[in-house]
Coordinates of C-alpha atoms in Angstrom, one line a residue:
Chain A
X1 CA 0.1 -0.1 0.4
X2 CA 2.6 2.0 0.9
X3 CA 3.1 2.8 -2.9
X4 CA -0.5 3.5 -3.9
X5 CA -0.2 7.2 -3.8
X6 CA 3.0 7.2 -5.8
X7 CA 1.9 8.0 -9.4
X8 CA 5.5 7.3 -10.7
X9 CA 5.0 3.8 -9.8
X10 CA 4.9 1.6 -13.0
X11 CA 3.0 -1.2 -10.9
X12 CA -0.8 -0.9 -11.6
X13 CA -2.5 -0.3 -8.1
X14 CA -5.4 -2.6 -8.8
X15 CA -4.2 -6.1 -10.9
X16 CA -7.3 -7.8 -12.8
X17 CA -5.8 -11.0 -11.2
X18 CA -6.9 -9.8 -7.6
X19 CA -10.3 -9.0 -8.6
X20 CA -13.1 -11.6 -7.5
X21 CA -13.7 -13.3 -10.0
X22 CA -17.3 -13.6 -11.2
X23 CA -19.5 -16.3 -12.9
X24 CA -21.2 -15.2 -16.1
X25 CA -24.2 -13.6 -14.8
X26 CA -27.9 -15.0 -16.1
X27 CA -30.9 -13.1 -15.5
X28 CA -33.1 -15.8 -13.4
X29 CA -36.3 -16.7 -15.6
X30 CA -38.6 -15.6 -12.7
X31 CA -37.0 -12.4 -12.7
X32 CA -37.2 -11.4 -16.0
X33 CA -41.1 -11.9 -16.0
X34 CA -41.1 -9.8 -12.7
X35 CA -39.0 -7.1 -14.0
X36 CA -41.3 -7.3 -17.7
X37 CA -44.5 -7.2 -15.1
X38 CA -43.3 -3.9 -13.0
X39 CA -42.7 -2.5 -16.7
X40 CA -46.5 -2.5 -17.2
X41 CA -47.2 0.0 -14.3
X42 CA -45.5 2.7 -16.3
X43 CA -45.6 4.6 -19.6
X44 CA -42.4 3.9 -20.3
X45 CA -40.2 0.6 -19.1
X46 CA -37.2 2.6 -17.7
X47 CA -39.2 3.6 -14.7
X48 CA -39.1 -0.5 -13.7
X49 CA -35.2 0.0 -13.2
X50 CA -35.2 0.7 -9.5
X51 CA -37.6 -2.2 -9.6
X52 CA -35.3 -4.5 -11.3
X53 CA -32.3 -3.7 -9.4
X54 CA -34.4 -5.1 -6.1
X55 CA -35.7 -8.1 -7.9
X56 CA -32.0 -9.1 -8.8
X57 CA -30.7 -8.1 -5.5
X58 CA -33.7 -9.8 -3.3
X59 CA -32.1 -13.3 -5.1
X60 CA -28.3 -12.6 -5.0
X61 CA -28.0 -10.5 -2.2
X62 CA -26.4 -7.7 -4.2
X63 CA -26.2 -6.8 -7.8
X64 CA -23.1 -8.6 -9.7
X65 CA -22.0 -6.6 -12.7
X66 CA -23.5 -9.2 -15.2
X67 CA -27.1 -7.9 -14.4
X68 CA -26.7 -4.5 -15.5
X69 CA -26.5 -5.1 -18.7
X70 CA -29.1 -7.8 -18.4
X71 CA -31.1 -5.3 -17.2
X72 CA -30.4 -2.9 -19.1
X73 CA -31.5 -5.5 -22.4
X74 CA -35.1 -6.4 -20.7
X75 CA -36.0 -2.5 -20.5
X76 CA -34.2 -1.5 -23.7
X77 CA -31.9 0.9 -21.9
X78 CA -28.5 1.4 -22.0
X79 CA -26.7 -0.5 -19.1
X80 CA -24.3 2.5 -18.3
X81 CA -27.7 4.2 -17.5
X82 CA -28.8 1.0 -15.2
X83 CA -25.2 1.3 -13.6
X84 CA -26.3 5.3 -12.7
X85 CA -29.3 4.2 -11.3
X86 CA -27.9 1.2 -9.3
X87 CA -24.7 3.6 -8.0
X88 CA -27.7 6.6 -7.1
X89 CA -29.6 5.1 -4.3
X90 CA -28.6 3.7 -1.2
X91 CA -30.7 0.3 -0.9
X92 CA -29.1 -1.1 -4.1
X93 CA -25.6 -2.7 -3.0
X94 CA -23.2 -3.1 -6.1
X95 CA -20.3 -4.9 -4.2
X96 CA -21.1 -8.2 -2.0
X97 CA -22.6 -8.0 1.2
X98 CA -23.9 -10.4 4.2
X99 CA -26.2 -12.5 4.8
X100 CA -28.1 -9.7 6.7
X101 CA -27.7 -5.8 6.5
X102 CA -28.0 -3.7 9.6
X103 CA -28.5 -0.3 8.7
X104 CA -28.0 2.4 11.7
X105 CA -29.7 5.4 11.4
X106 CA -27.2 8.4 12.2
X107 CA -29.6 11.2 11.5
X108 CA -30.2 14.1 14.1
X109 CA -33.3 12.3 16.1
X110 CA -30.6 9.3 16.9
X111 CA -28.2 11.2 17.2
X112 CA -29.4 12.7 20.1
X113 CA -30.7 10.1 21.8
X114 CA -27.4 7.6 21.2
X115 CA -26.7 6.6 17.6
X116 CA -22.9 6.6 19.0
X117 CA -23.1 4.1 22.0
X118 CA -25.5 1.8 19.5
X119 CA -22.9 2.1 16.4
X120 CA -19.8 1.7 19.0
X121 CA -21.5 -1.2 20.8
X122 CA -22.1 -3.3 17.0
X123 CA -18.8 -2.2 15.9
X124 CA -17.2 -4.0 19.2
X125 CA -19.9 -7.1 19.5
X126 CA -19.1 -7.9 15.4
X127 CA -15.4 -6.2 14.9
X128 CA -16.5 -4.6 11.9
X129 CA -16.6 -0.6 11.2
X130 CA -18.9 1.1 9.5
X131 CA -19.3 0.2 5.7
X132 CA -17.8 -3.5 7.1
X133 CA -18.6 -7.0 6.4
X134 CA -17.6 -9.6 9.1
X135 CA -15.3 -12.5 8.4
X136 CA -17.8 -15.2 8.2
X137 CA -20.3 -13.5 5.7
X138 CA -23.2 -12.9 8.3
X139 CA -23.7 -9.1 8.8
X140 CA -22.8 -5.6 6.8
X141 CA -22.8 -2.9 9.2
X142 CA -23.9 0.6 7.2
X143 CA -25.2 3.8 8.4
X144 CA -28.7 4.9 7.2
X145 CA -30.4 8.5 7.0
X146 CA -33.4 9.3 9.0
X147 CA -36.1 5.8 9.3
X148 CA -38.6 7.7 10.3
X149 CA -39.2 6.8 13.8
X150 CA -37.6 9.7 15.6
X151 CA -39.6 9.6 18.5
X152 CA -38.4 6.0 19.2
X153 CA -34.7 6.5 18.7
X154 CA -32.1 4.8 18.3
X155 CA -33.4 3.1 15.6
X156 CA -32.4 0.8 13.0
X157 CA -33.4 -1.9 10.8
X158 CA -31.9 -5.2 9.9
X159 CA -33.2 -6.4 6.4
X160 CA -36.8 -5.9 6.1
X161 CA -37.0 -5.5 10.1
X162 CA -37.0 -2.1 11.9
X163 CA -36.1 -1.6 15.6
X164 CA -36.8 0.7 18.0
X165 CA -35.8 2.4 20.9
X166 CA -32.8 0.4 20.6
X167 CA -30.0 0.3 23.4
X168 CA -26.5 -1.0 23.8
X169 CA -27.2 -4.0 26.1
X170 CA -30.3 -5.2 23.6
X171 CA -28.1 -5.9 20.7
X172 CA -26.8 -10.0 21.6
X173 CA -30.5 -10.4 21.8
X174 CA -31.0 -8.6 18.4
X175 CA -28.4 -10.5 16.6
X176 CA -29.5 -13.8 17.7
X177 CA -32.5 -13.7 15.7
X178 CA -30.4 -13.5 12.2
X179 CA -28.5 -16.2 11.9
Chain B
X1 CA -73.6 20.7 8.8
X2 CA -77.4 18.8 8.3
X3 CA -76.6 17.6 4.8
X4 CA -74.1 15.4 5.9
X5 CA -74.2 12.8 3.8
X6 CA -73.0 10.6 6.2
X7 CA -73.1 9.8 9.9
X8 CA -70.4 12.5 11.5
X9 CA -68.2 11.0 14.3
X10 CA -67.3 13.5 16.9
X11 CA -63.4 12.9 16.9
X12 CA -63.4 13.1 12.9
X13 CA -64.3 16.8 13.4
X14 CA -61.4 17.5 16.0
X15 CA -58.7 15.1 14.5
X16 CA -59.7 14.1 10.6
X17 CA -56.4 12.9 9.7
X18 CA -56.0 10.2 12.9
X19 CA -59.3 9.4 14.3
X20 CA -59.9 6.2 12.4
X21 CA -55.6 5.7 13.0
X22 CA -55.0 1.9 14.2
X23 CA -50.8 1.2 14.2
X24 CA -51.5 -2.8 15.5
X25 CA -54.3 -3.5 13.2
X26 CA -55.3 -0.6 10.4
X27 CA -59.2 -0.9 9.2
X28 CA -59.9 -2.7 6.2
X29 CA -62.0 -1.7 3.0
X30 CA -65.3 -2.6 5.3
X31 CA -64.0 -1.5 8.5
X32 CA -63.1 2.1 6.8
X33 CA -66.2 2.5 4.8
X34 CA -68.3 1.9 8.2
X35 CA -66.5 4.8 9.8
X36 CA -67.4 7.1 6.5
X37 CA -64.6 5.9 4.1
X38 CA -64.8 6.5 0.7
X39 CA -68.0 9.0 1.7
X40 CA -65.6 11.8 0.0
X41 CA -65.2 9.6 -3.2
X42 CA -68.7 9.1 -3.7
X43 CA -69.7 12.4 -3.4
X44 CA -67.5 13.9 -6.0
X45 CA -67.5 11.9 -8.6
X46 CA -71.7 13.4 -8.7
X47 CA -69.5 17.2 -8.7
X48 CA -67.7 18.6 -11.8
X49 CA -64.0 18.3 -11.0
X50 CA -63.3 22.5 -10.6
X51 CA -65.7 22.0 -7.8
X52 CA -62.8 19.9 -5.5
X53 CA -60.7 22.1 -6.8
X54 CA -62.3 25.4 -5.4
X55 CA -63.2 23.4 -2.1
X56 CA -59.6 22.9 -1.5
X57 CA -58.7 26.5 -2.5
X58 CA -61.5 27.9 -0.2
X59 CA -60.7 25.8 2.9
X60 CA -57.0 27.6 2.3
X61 CA -55.4 24.0 2.3
X62 CA -51.1 24.7 2.0
X63 CA -48.7 21.8 1.5
X64 CA -47.7 19.8 4.7
X65 CA -44.3 19.1 3.2
X66 CA -42.7 21.6 4.2
X67 CA -42.6 24.6 1.5
X68 CA -46.1 25.4 2.6
X69 CA -47.6 26.2 -1.3
X70 CA -51.3 26.4 -1.1
X71 CA -52.8 23.1 -2.6
X72 CA -55.3 24.4 -4.3
X73 CA -53.2 27.0 -6.9
X74 CA -51.2 24.1 -7.6
X75 CA -54.0 21.8 -8.9
X76 CA -55.4 25.0 -10.4
X77 CA -52.1 25.1 -12.7
X78 CA -52.9 22.3 -14.2
X79 CA -54.3 22.1 -18.1
X80 CA -58.0 21.1 -18.0
X81 CA -60.8 20.1 -20.4
X82 CA -60.8 18.7 -23.6
X83 CA -57.9 20.4 -24.9
X84 CA -55.3 18.8 -22.4
X85 CA -53.3 16.6 -22.4
X86 CA -54.6 12.9 -22.4
X87 CA -52.3 11.6 -19.7
X88 CA -52.3 13.3 -16.4
X89 CA -50.5 12.0 -12.9
X90 CA -50.9 12.9 -9.8
X91 CA -47.9 11.7 -7.2
X92 CA -47.8 11.6 -3.6
X93 CA -44.4 12.2 -2.2
X94 CA -44.2 9.6 0.6
X95 CA -40.3 9.8 0.5
X96 CA -40.2 11.1 4.2
X97 CA -36.6 12.0 4.8
X98 CA -36.6 14.7 6.5
X99 CA -34.8 13.5 9.2
X100 CA -36.7 14.5 12.8
X101 CA -39.9 14.2 10.8
X102 CA -42.4 11.0 11.1
X103 CA -45.5 11.8 10.8
X104 CA -46.4 10.6 6.9
X105 CA -45.4 7.2 8.4
X106 CA -48.0 7.2 11.0
X107 CA -51.1 8.3 8.4
X108 CA -49.5 5.2 5.9
X109 CA -48.8 2.3 8.8
X110 CA -52.3 3.3 10.3
X111 CA -55.1 4.1 7.7
X112 CA -53.6 3.3 4.2
X113 CA -57.4 3.3 3.0
X114 CA -57.3 7.0 3.7
X115 CA -54.1 7.7 2.0
X116 CA -55.7 5.8 -1.1
X117 CA -59.2 7.8 -0.9
X118 CA -57.0 10.9 -0.9
X119 CA -55.4 9.9 -4.1
X120 CA -58.3 9.3 -6.0
X121 CA -60.6 12.0 -4.9
X122 CA -57.3 14.0 -5.9
X123 CA -56.8 12.6 -8.9
X124 CA -60.8 13.5 -9.8
X125 CA -59.6 17.2 -9.3
X126 CA -57.3 17.0 -11.7
X127 CA -58.9 14.5 -13.8
X128 CA -55.4 12.6 -14.2
X129 CA -55.4 9.6 -15.4
X130 CA -52.9 7.5 -13.2
X131 CA -51.9 8.2 -9.4
X132 CA -48.5 6.8 -7.8
X133 CA -47.6 6.9 -4.1
X134 CA -43.7 7.2 -4.2
X135 CA -43.0 5.3 -0.9
X136 CA -39.5 5.2 0.3
X137 CA -38.0 1.8 0.4
X138 CA -37.6 1.6 4.0
X139 CA -41.2 1.7 5.1
X140 CA -41.9 -1.7 4.3
X141 CA -44.7 -2.1 6.6
X142 CA -46.0 1.2 4.9
X143 CA -45.8 -0.3 1.8
X144 CA -47.3 -3.9 2.2
X145 CA -50.8 -2.4 3.9
X146 CA -50.9 0.3 1.1
X147 CA -50.7 -2.5 -1.3
X148 CA -53.2 -4.6 0.2
X149 CA -55.3 -0.9 0.7
X150 CA -54.9 -0.3 -3.4
X151 CA -56.1 -4.0 -4.0
X152 CA -59.4 -4.1 -2.0
X153 CA -60.1 -0.6 -3.4
X154 CA -59.7 -1.9 -6.9
X155 CA -61.7 -4.7 -5.9
X156 CA -64.9 -2.3 -4.7
X157 CA -64.6 -0.5 -7.7
X158 CA -62.8 2.6 -6.5
X159 CA -59.9 2.2 -9.2
X160 CA -60.0 1.1 -12.6
X161 CA -62.6 2.0 -15.6
X162 CA -65.6 4.1 -14.8
X163 CA -65.3 5.0 -11.7
X164 CA -68.5 4.8 -9.4
X165 CA -70.7 5.6 -13.1
X166 CA -68.5 8.7 -13.5
X167 CA -67.1 8.2 -16.4
X168 CA -63.4 8.4 -14.8
X169 CA -60.8 5.8 -15.2
X170 CA -58.0 5.8 -13.0
X171 CA -55.2 4.0 -12.0
X172 CA -53.5 3.9 -8.5
X173 CA -49.7 2.4 -8.1
X174 CA -47.6 2.1 -5.4
X175 CA -43.9 2.6 -6.3
X176 CA -40.9 2.0 -3.5
X177 CA -37.7 4.1 -3.8
X178 CA -34.4 3.0 -3.0
X179 CA -33.3 5.4 -0.5
X180 CA -32.4 9.2 -1.5
X181 CA -33.0 12.3 0.6
X182 CA -33.2 14.1 -2.8
X183 CA -35.9 12.1 -4.2
X184 CA -38.4 14.4 -1.6
X185 CA -37.8 17.2 -4.2
X186 CA -41.0 17.2 -6.5
X187 CA -38.6 17.2 -9.7
X188 CA -36.0 15.1 -8.0
X189 CA -38.5 12.6 -7.3
X190 CA -40.2 12.5 -10.9
X191 CA -36.7 11.7 -12.1
X192 CA -36.5 9.4 -9.8
X193 CA -40.1 7.8 -10.7
X194 CA -38.7 8.0 -14.5
X195 CA -36.1 5.5 -13.8
X196 CA -33.3 7.9 -13.9
X197 CA -30.7 9.5 -10.6
X198 CA -33.0 11.7 -8.5
X199 CA -31.3 14.6 -10.1
X200 CA -33.9 18.1 -9.6
X201 CA -35.3 19.2 -12.7
X202 CA -34.8 23.0 -14.0
X203 CA -38.2 25.1 -13.2
X204 CA -40.0 26.3 -15.1
X205 CA -41.4 24.1 -16.9
X206 CA -43.3 23.6 -13.6
X207 CA -44.4 20.1 -13.2
X208 CA -48.1 21.0 -13.2
X209 CA -47.8 21.7 -17.3
X210 CA -44.4 19.5 -18.0
X211 CA -43.6 16.6 -14.9
X212 CA -43.9 12.8 -15.2
X213 CA -42.8 12.1 -18.4
X214 CA -44.0 15.2 -19.9
X215 CA -47.3 15.6 -18.8
X216 CA -49.0 17.7 -16.4
X217 CA -48.0 16.3 -13.0
X218 CA -49.2 17.0 -9.2
X219 CA -46.9 16.3 -6.3
X220 CA -48.2 16.5 -2.8
X221 CA -47.4 15.7 0.7
X222 CA -49.4 12.8 2.3
X223 CA -50.4 14.8 5.0
X224 CA -51.6 17.7 2.4
X225 CA -53.7 15.3 0.5
X226 CA -55.2 13.2 3.0
X227 CA -56.8 16.3 4.3
X228 CA -58.9 16.4 1.2
X229 CA -61.8 13.8 1.5
X230 CA -62.4 15.7 4.8
X231 CA -62.4 19.2 3.4
X232 CA -64.4 17.6 0.6
X233 CA -67.0 16.4 3.1
X234 CA -66.8 18.9 5.5
X235 CA -66.3 22.0 3.8
X236 CA -64.0 24.7 3.7
X237 CA -65.4 26.8 6.8
X238 CA -65.4 23.9 9.1
X239 CA -61.7 23.3 8.1
X240 CA -60.8 26.7 8.5
X241 CA -62.3 26.5 12.0
X242 CA -59.8 23.7 12.9
X243 CA -57.2 26.2 14.0
X244 CA -59.3 27.4 16.4
X245 CA -58.0 31.3 15.7
X246 CA -54.8 29.8 16.7
X247 CA -53.5 30.9 13.2
X248 CA -54.4 32.2 9.8
X249 CA -53.6 28.9 8.3
X250 CA -55.9 26.4 8.6
X251 CA -56.9 22.7 9.3
X252 CA -55.0 20.9 12.2
X253 CA -51.3 19.7 11.7
X254 CA -49.4 16.5 12.9
X255 CA -46.7 18.0 15.7
X256 CA -44.3 15.8 17.3
X257 CA -41.3 16.2 19.5
X258 CA -37.8 13.9 19.2
X259 CA -35.0 13.8 21.2
X260 CA -34.5 13.9 25.2
X261 CA -38.0 14.8 26.1
X262 CA -39.8 13.2 28.5
X263 CA -42.2 11.5 26.0
X264 CA -41.7 12.2 22.4
X265 CA -44.6 11.6 19.9
X266 CA -46.5 12.6 17.2
X267 CA -50.2 14.6 17.5
X268 CA -52.9 16.1 15.8
X269 CA -53.1 19.3 16.5
X270 CA -55.4 22.5 15.9
X271 CA -52.9 24.4 13.4
X272 CA -50.7 27.3 15.0
X273 CA -50.2 25.1 18.4
X274 CA -47.7 27.0 20.4
X275 CA -44.2 25.2 20.4
X276 CA -44.3 25.5 23.8
X277 CA -47.8 23.2 24.4
X278 CA -46.7 20.9 22.0
X279 CA -43.2 20.4 24.0
X280 CA -44.3 21.0 27.9
X281 CA -48.0 19.6 27.5
X282 CA -47.8 17.0 25.1
X283 CA -44.3 15.7 25.4
X284 CA -44.1 16.4 29.0
X285 CA -41.1 18.5 28.8
X286 CA -37.4 17.6 28.8
X287 CA -36.4 14.6 30.6
X288 CA -35.4 15.3 34.1
X289 CA -32.0 17.0 34.5
X290 CA -32.0 18.2 31.2
X291 CA -32.9 21.5 29.9
X292 CA -33.6 23.1 26.2
X293 CA -30.9 24.4 24.6
X294 CA -32.4 24.9 21.1
X295 CA -34.7 23.1 18.6
X296 CA -35.4 22.7 14.8
X297 CA -38.7 23.7 14.1
X298 CA -39.3 21.3 11.7
X299 CA -36.7 19.3 10.1
X300 CA -32.6 19.4 9.5
X301 CA -33.3 22.2 6.9
X302 CA -34.5 24.7 9.5
X303 CA -32.7 27.0 11.6
X304 CA -32.3 26.4 15.1
X305 CA -34.8 28.6 17.3
X306 CA -34.0 29.0 21.2
X307 CA -36.5 28.8 24.4
X308 CA -37.4 32.4 24.4
X309 CA -39.2 31.4 20.8
X310 CA -41.3 28.3 22.6
X311 CA -44.4 30.8 22.8
X312 CA -44.6 31.2 19.2
X313 CA -47.5 29.6 17.1
X314 CA -46.1 26.6 14.8
X315 CA -47.4 27.8 11.2
X316 CA -45.7 29.1 8.2
X317 CA -46.0 32.4 8.5
X318 CA -44.9 33.0 12.6
X319 CA -41.7 30.5 12.6
X320 CA -40.5 32.9 9.2
X321 CA -40.7 35.4 11.5
X322 CA -38.4 34.3 14.0
X323 CA -35.8 33.6 10.7
X324 CA -36.9 29.9 10.7
X325 CA -38.8 28.0 8.7
X326 CA -42.0 25.7 9.9
X327 CA -40.9 22.8 7.9
X328 CA -42.6 19.5 8.3
X329 CA -43.7 20.9 11.8
X330 CA -42.0 18.2 13.9
X331 CA -39.7 19.2 16.3
X332 CA -36.2 18.0 17.2
X333 CA -35.0 19.2 20.6
X334 CA -31.7 19.9 21.4
X335 CA -30.8 19.4 25.3
X336 CA -27.8 21.3 27.5
X337 CA -25.9 18.3 27.4
X338 CA -24.8 18.7 23.9
X339 CA -22.1 20.4 21.8
X340 CA -24.0 22.3 19.3
X341 CA -20.9 21.9 17.1
X342 CA -21.4 18.0 17.2
X343 CA -25.0 18.3 16.6
X344 CA -24.6 20.8 13.5
X345 CA -21.5 18.2 12.2
X346 CA -24.2 15.5 12.2
X347 CA -26.6 17.4 10.4
X348 CA -23.9 18.4 7.8
X349 CA -22.6 15.4 7.5
X350 CA -25.7 13.9 6.3
X351 CA -26.5 16.6 3.8
X352 CA -22.8 16.4 2.5
X353 CA -24.0 12.5 1.8
X354 CA -27.7 12.9 0.8
X355 CA -26.1 15.8 -1.9
X356 CA -27.1 14.7 -5.3
X357 CA -23.8 15.7 -6.8
X358 CA -25.6 17.6 -9.7
X359 CA -24.2 21.1 -8.9
X360 CA -20.8 22.4 -7.8
X361 CA -21.7 24.3 -5.0
X362 CA -23.7 21.6 -3.1
X363 CA -21.5 18.8 -4.1
X364 CA -18.5 20.3 -3.2
X365 CA -19.1 23.1 -0.5
X366 CA -21.5 20.3 1.8
X367 CA -18.4 18.2 2.1
X368 CA -16.0 21.5 2.8
X369 CA -18.5 22.2 5.6
X370 CA -18.8 18.7 7.4
X371 CA -14.7 18.9 7.5
X372 CA -14.2 22.3 9.0
X373 CA -17.1 21.2 11.8
X374 CA -15.5 18.0 12.0
X375 CA -11.9 19.6 13.1
X376 CA -14.1 22.2 15.1
X377 CA -15.3 19.1 16.6
X378 CA -12.4 17.7 17.4
X379 CA -10.9 21.2 19.0
X380 CA -8.4 21.3 15.8
X381 CA -10.2 24.0 14.1
X382 CA -8.1 27.0 12.8
X383 CA -8.3 30.6 12.8
X384 CA -10.3 31.6 10.2
X385 CA -12.7 28.5 10.0
X386 CA -15.3 30.0 11.5
X387 CA -15.1 32.9 8.8
X388 CA -15.0 30.3 6.1
X389 CA -17.8 28.8 7.6
X390 CA -19.7 31.6 7.4
X391 CA -19.0 32.3 3.8
X392 CA -20.0 28.8 3.2
X393 CA -23.6 29.8 4.4
X394 CA -23.5 32.6 1.3
X395 CA -21.8 30.3 -1.2
X396 CA -24.6 27.8 -0.4
X397 CA -27.7 29.8 0.1
X398 CA -30.4 30.2 -2.0
X399 CA -30.1 31.1 -5.3
X400 CA -26.5 29.8 -5.8
X401 CA -27.7 26.0 -6.6
X402 CA -29.8 24.2 -8.3
X403 CA -32.5 22.8 -6.2
X404 CA -32.8 24.0 -2.3
X405 CA -30.5 21.1 -1.0
X406 CA -27.7 23.1 0.1
X407 CA -29.7 26.3 1.3
X408 CA -31.6 23.6 3.5
X409 CA -28.1 22.6 4.9
X410 CA -27.1 26.1 5.5
X411 CA -30.0 27.4 7.8
X412 CA -29.2 24.9 10.9
X413 CA -25.6 26.0 10.3
X414 CA -26.1 29.9 9.9
X415 CA -28.6 30.0 13.1
X416 CA -25.9 27.7 15.0
X417 CA -23.3 30.2 14.3
X418 CA -25.4 32.6 15.4
X419 CA -27.0 31.7 18.4
X420 CA -23.8 29.4 19.7
X421 CA -20.5 31.5 18.5
X422 CA -18.4 30.6 21.6
X423 CA -18.5 27.1 21.1
X424 CA -17.3 27.1 17.7
X425 CA -14.8 29.4 18.6
X426 CA -13.8 27.2 21.2
X427 CA -13.0 24.3 18.8
X428 CA -10.3 26.4 17.5
X429 CA -6.8 24.7 18.4
X430 CA -5.0 27.0 20.9
X431 CA -1.2 26.1 19.8
X432 CA -0.4 25.5 16.0
X433 CA -1.3 22.1 15.5
X434 CA 1.7 20.0 15.9
X435 CA 2.8 18.2 12.3
X436 CA 2.0 14.0 12.4
X437 CA 5.1 12.2 14.2

C-alpha cells in the first residue's frame, strides 16, 4: 500500500487477477418475468429500473456486474443508465454484502438519543466498522439516514425489520434473531 | 351541517386525519367504509372536478411537506378540459426522509385507505389518468398495507374503469424507492419515478405543465392529500375553523417531538399550536436533569430557534418571522448536554452524504463544511475556519444552487453560528497544530 499514492510507480494499483472472479451472469427466468411485469405499471419501461435492481438483489443479495447489462436489455436502455441508477441509491448494493444487513440510523434525532453508543456496541460485538462485512459473511454494518421513527430513537433496520428504542445491551439478543 | 351524506364521528370533526388511525391493525376496506370511508369519493364523482379544486382553495389548504404552498393553487395550474393532454398524473410524495420527521409513516401504516381515497379524490380533481404513491423503500410495513388497500379499492370499483359510474378511469400504483433524501424534492422525485438518477430538474416548466413523462403532474405530500376527503365532506368553513383562531393557516397539523424529551411522539393538533404546548403539555417537557438548549422547528433543514421562541405559534408565517421555517412541523429538541458543534456536524454530514452531486456548490461545499465542523468538534479548528463557514452559508445559500438542498443545509449552520458562536470558537486549536509524527 505504500506505493498506492506514488503516481510514478509502474505497478498497477489494481491487478485484474486480484479482482474477485465472477461467474457469467444469467438473469433468472422468474426475475425476467417479474421485471417485465413491473414495466406495465409505467408509460416507459425505464421506470422499472429500480424495481428490476431490487428483484435481482433479492435473489443474489447484491447486484452483480453482469446484471447491469442484462437489466438494460430487458428494459431497452443502455447498461450505463442502469449503472447510473444502481450507484445512486442507498439501498442498492453494487458490492457483495453479508447475509444480513444492519442499517443504523445516524440522523439527528437518533444522534441525540444514543446513536454513537449503539454504533460502537455493534462494531465491538461484530469486529467491523461501518461499510464492512464480518469475516463469516453473516452481517454487513451500514449507516442509514433518518428512518422516520424519530420518537423511538435510536432506530435501526436489520434486513426488512425496523427495531426501535435500541440500547447497546439489546444487541446480543437482537443479533441472535438473524443467523 | 345537516346536509352531510354520512353520520359524523365526533372525533372526526376535531382530528380528521388521525381519529381512525390504528397502527396495530389498520381498518380494512369494510371497517374504513363503516367509518365514513370513501364517502368523499361517492360525493365528488357526482360533482364537476373543478368543484373539488375550488373546495380545496376555499379551505386554504397549504402543503404539509415543508414549503406550505397553497394546494388549490397548485392544482389550478393543471390544464383541464378537452384540449388538455390525455395523460395526467397525481403523485404522492411519501418519501419521508427529512431528519426528525415521522408523521407520514403514522398515516400510511395506521390508515392506508385514507391515503388511497385521498389519491383518488385528488386525482379526480385534476382528472388524472394515473396516480403513484412514491414511497421510500425503508417503509416496508407501509408498502404492504398500502398495496393491500389499493387491491381492496380496486376490487370495490373505486379504481379502474368508469369509477362509480362517473365515466372517469384512474389507476393507482405504489412505487417504492431505494433511498435518497433528494427524492423528496418534487422534480428529483419525478426523475426517480422515471427510473433515472434523482437529480432535480430546472423549473420552469413546472410539473403541473410538464412533469412525469412530460405530462401535467401534481406532487403533494401524504399529510396534505389526507386532508382532501375531509374538506370535501365537511367544507372549507369547517376546515378553517379547525385551527381555532390560533393561526390564519387552516386545519390541523401533525406536530411531534423527538430528542431527549419525556414522552416523544406525534399528535394531531390545531394549526398554530404553540411550540411550548407541544413540548410541555404533549411531550411532558425535557427529560429530568436536562434543559432545552435550542430546537429545530421542522426538520434538519430549518434554522435553530431558542427557548425564548417557544411561545410562538407553529405556523408558516410566525416561524418564518422568527428567522426559521416551520418545515414539516415536527420539532427536534436539543438539550443542554449537547455540544452544538457536534449536532451541526451530524446535520451537515447528512446533507453532504445526501447531495445528489448535480451542482458544484452543493457537491463540493457540503463536504467542505462537514470537514471544517469535524475539525472544530475535535478542537483542531484553525483561525479563519468560522469565517469560512460563514462564507459557505452564503455560497451555498438561496439562488446559488440548482435546488433547495444546500440552502436547507445552511439553515441550521447559520443559526447555530448566530446563537452559539462561542462553542465554535472553542473548537479552534490554541497552539499551531503539531505535525503528525
